[in-house]
Every structure is written in C-alpha cells, then in structure tokens.
PDB file of C-alpha atoms in Angstrom:
ATOM      1  CA  UNK A  29     121.589 133.166 114.285  1.00 50.00           C
ATOM      2  CA  UNK A  30     124.339 131.105 115.822  1.00 55.00           C
ATOM      3  CA  UNK A  31     126.534 128.774 113.801  1.00 56.00           C
ATOM      4  CA  UNK A  32     124.971 125.769 115.553  1.00 55.00           C
ATOM      5  CA  UNK A  33     121.389 126.774 114.764  1.00 53.00           C
ATOM      6  CA  UNK A  34     122.252 127.533 111.150  1.00 56.00           C
ATOM      7  CA  UNK A  35     123.807 124.095 110.651  1.00 55.00           C
ATOM      8  CA  UNK A  36     120.700 122.457 112.121  1.00 55.00           C
ATOM      9  CA  UNK A  37     118.381 124.467 109.890  1.00 57.00           C
ATOM     10  CA  UNK A  38     120.311 123.798 106.693  1.00 60.00           C
ATOM     11  CA  UNK A  39     120.574 120.097 107.491  1.00 69.00           C
ATOM     12  CA  UNK A  40     116.796 119.803 107.850  1.00 82.00           C
ATOM     13  CA  UNK A  41     116.006 121.206 104.390  1.00 84.00           C
ATOM     14  CA  UNK A  42     115.778 119.279 101.138  1.00 89.00           C
ATOM     15  CA  UNK A  43     116.262 120.750  97.685  1.00 90.00           C
ATOM     16  CA  UNK A  44     113.971 120.081  94.756  1.00 91.00           C
ATOM     17  CA  UNK A  45     113.875 121.169  91.149  1.00 93.00           C
ATOM     18  CA  UNK A  46     110.605 122.886  90.396  1.00 93.00           C
ATOM     19  CA  UNK A  47     109.491 123.332  86.797  1.00 96.00           C
ATOM     20  CA  UNK A  48     106.890 126.041  86.241  1.00 96.00           C
ATOM     21  CA  UNK A  49     105.790 127.923  83.132  1.00 97.00           C
ATOM     22  CA  UNK A  50     107.315 131.365  82.591  1.00 97.00           C
ATOM     23  CA  UNK A  51     103.858 132.861  83.127  1.00 98.00           C
ATOM     24  CA  UNK A  52     103.767 131.435  86.644  1.00 97.00           C
ATOM     25  CA  UNK A  53     107.145 132.965  87.459  1.00 97.00           C
ATOM     26  CA  UNK A  54     105.910 136.278  86.044  1.00 98.00           C
ATOM     27  CA  UNK A  55     102.819 136.134  88.289  1.00 98.00           C
ATOM     28  CA  UNK A  56     104.948 135.265  91.328  1.00 98.00           C
ATOM     29  CA  UNK A  57     107.311 138.135  90.563  1.00 98.00           C
ATOM     30  CA  UNK A  58     104.371 140.546  90.252  1.00 97.00           C
ATOM     31  CA  UNK A  59     103.112 139.478  93.690  1.00 97.00           C
ATOM     32  CA  UNK A  60     106.599 139.763  95.164  1.00 97.00           C
ATOM     33  CA  UNK A  61     106.978 143.281  93.773  1.00 97.00           C
ATOM     34  CA  UNK A  62     103.798 144.389  95.584  1.00 96.00           C
ATOM     35  CA  UNK A  63     105.140 143.332  98.978  1.00 95.00           C
ATOM     36  CA  UNK A  64     107.067 145.588 101.296  1.00 95.00           C
ATOM     37  CA  UNK A  65     110.760 144.755 101.396  1.00 95.00           C
ATOM     38  CA  UNK A  66     112.569 142.122  99.395  1.00 95.00           C
ATOM     39  CA  UNK A  67     110.994 138.667  99.210  1.00 96.00           C
ATOM     40  CA  UNK A  68     112.847 135.975  97.279  1.00 96.00           C
ATOM     41  CA  UNK A  69     111.029 133.574  94.979  1.00 96.00           C
ATOM     42  CA  UNK A  70     112.015 130.756  97.309  1.00 95.00           C
ATOM     43  CA  UNK A  71     110.474 132.519 100.296  1.00 96.00           C
ATOM     44  CA  UNK A  72     107.321 133.376  98.348  1.00 97.00           C
ATOM     45  CA  UNK A  73     106.879 129.792  97.102  1.00 97.00           C
ATOM     46  CA  UNK A  74     107.589 128.398 100.589  1.00 96.00           C
ATOM     47  CA  UNK A  75     104.918 130.682 102.066  1.00 97.00           C
ATOM     48  CA  UNK A  76     102.461 129.614  99.375  1.00 97.00           C
ATOM     49  CA  UNK A  77     103.049 125.916 100.078  1.00 96.00           C
ATOM     50  CA  UNK A  78     102.661 126.473 103.829  1.00 96.00           C
ATOM     51  CA  UNK A  79      99.399 128.377 103.278  1.00 96.00           C
ATOM     52  CA  UNK A  80      98.040 125.587 101.056  1.00 96.00           C
ATOM     53  CA  UNK A  81      98.989 122.893 103.573  1.00 95.00           C
ATOM     54  CA  UNK A  82      97.360 124.836 106.413  1.00 95.00           C
ATOM     55  CA  UNK A  83      94.111 125.245 104.414  1.00 93.00           C
ATOM     56  CA  UNK A  84      93.986 121.576 103.497  1.00 92.00           C
ATOM     57  CA  UNK A  85      94.771 120.439 107.027  1.00 90.00           C
ATOM     58  CA  UNK A  86      92.119 122.733 108.473  1.00 90.00           C
ATOM     59  CA  UNK A  87      89.430 121.679 106.012  1.00 88.00           C
ATOM     60  CA  UNK A  88      90.012 117.954 105.640  1.00 77.00           C
ATOM     61  CA  UNK A  89      92.675 116.250 107.741  1.00 59.00           C
ATOM     62  CA  UNK A  90      91.905 112.656 106.577  1.00 61.00           C
ATOM     63  CA  UNK A  91      92.258 113.646 102.909  1.00 57.00           C
ATOM     64  CA  UNK A  92      95.750 115.093 103.466  1.00 53.00           C
ATOM     65  CA  UNK A  93      96.767 112.010 105.458  1.00 58.00           C
ATOM     66  CA  UNK A  94      95.568 109.689 102.669  1.00 62.00           C
ATOM     67  CA  UNK A  95      97.558 111.588 100.047  1.00 63.00           C
ATOM     68  CA  UNK A  96     100.698 111.500 102.141  1.00 66.00           C
ATOM     69  CA  UNK A  97     100.272 107.783 102.751  1.00 66.00           C
ATOM     70  CA  UNK A  98      99.517 106.889  99.102  1.00 64.00           C
ATOM     71  CA  UNK A  99     101.826 109.415  97.428  1.00 59.00           C
TER      72      UNK A  99
END
C-alpha cells in the first residue's frame, strides 16, 4: 500500500464507540478463534455489518432506503 492510498483510506473512515455485552464479545472471539489466521474484532465486526447490509439490500431495497432516509 502506498502512502497516498493509505491516507485516502484512513480519511474515508469514521470511528464509533460500540457498546456490546461481554457475552457478545465472547461469542465474537469464539468465532474469530475458529478462523484461519488472525482476524481482529474490528475486521470481524466490519465483515458482519457488510454481510447484513448485503442481505438487506438483496431482499428489500426500499426498506433499507427508508431506514437510511428516516434514521
């Protein structure tokens, strides 16, 4: 990755604080441990969000659009 592409990538990300019960973190960590290689919690959660968005967009595009519009 070049310095220019890294700066662009970092600039396009937003940070959030995510509060989850300890049990949820335990379940995430169990899933991460079953994967090959090292997968961070952030990567695992990002993948989960992307999978959920893809399912919702594939099944009901107007519903996703309404939620985004009405918050």
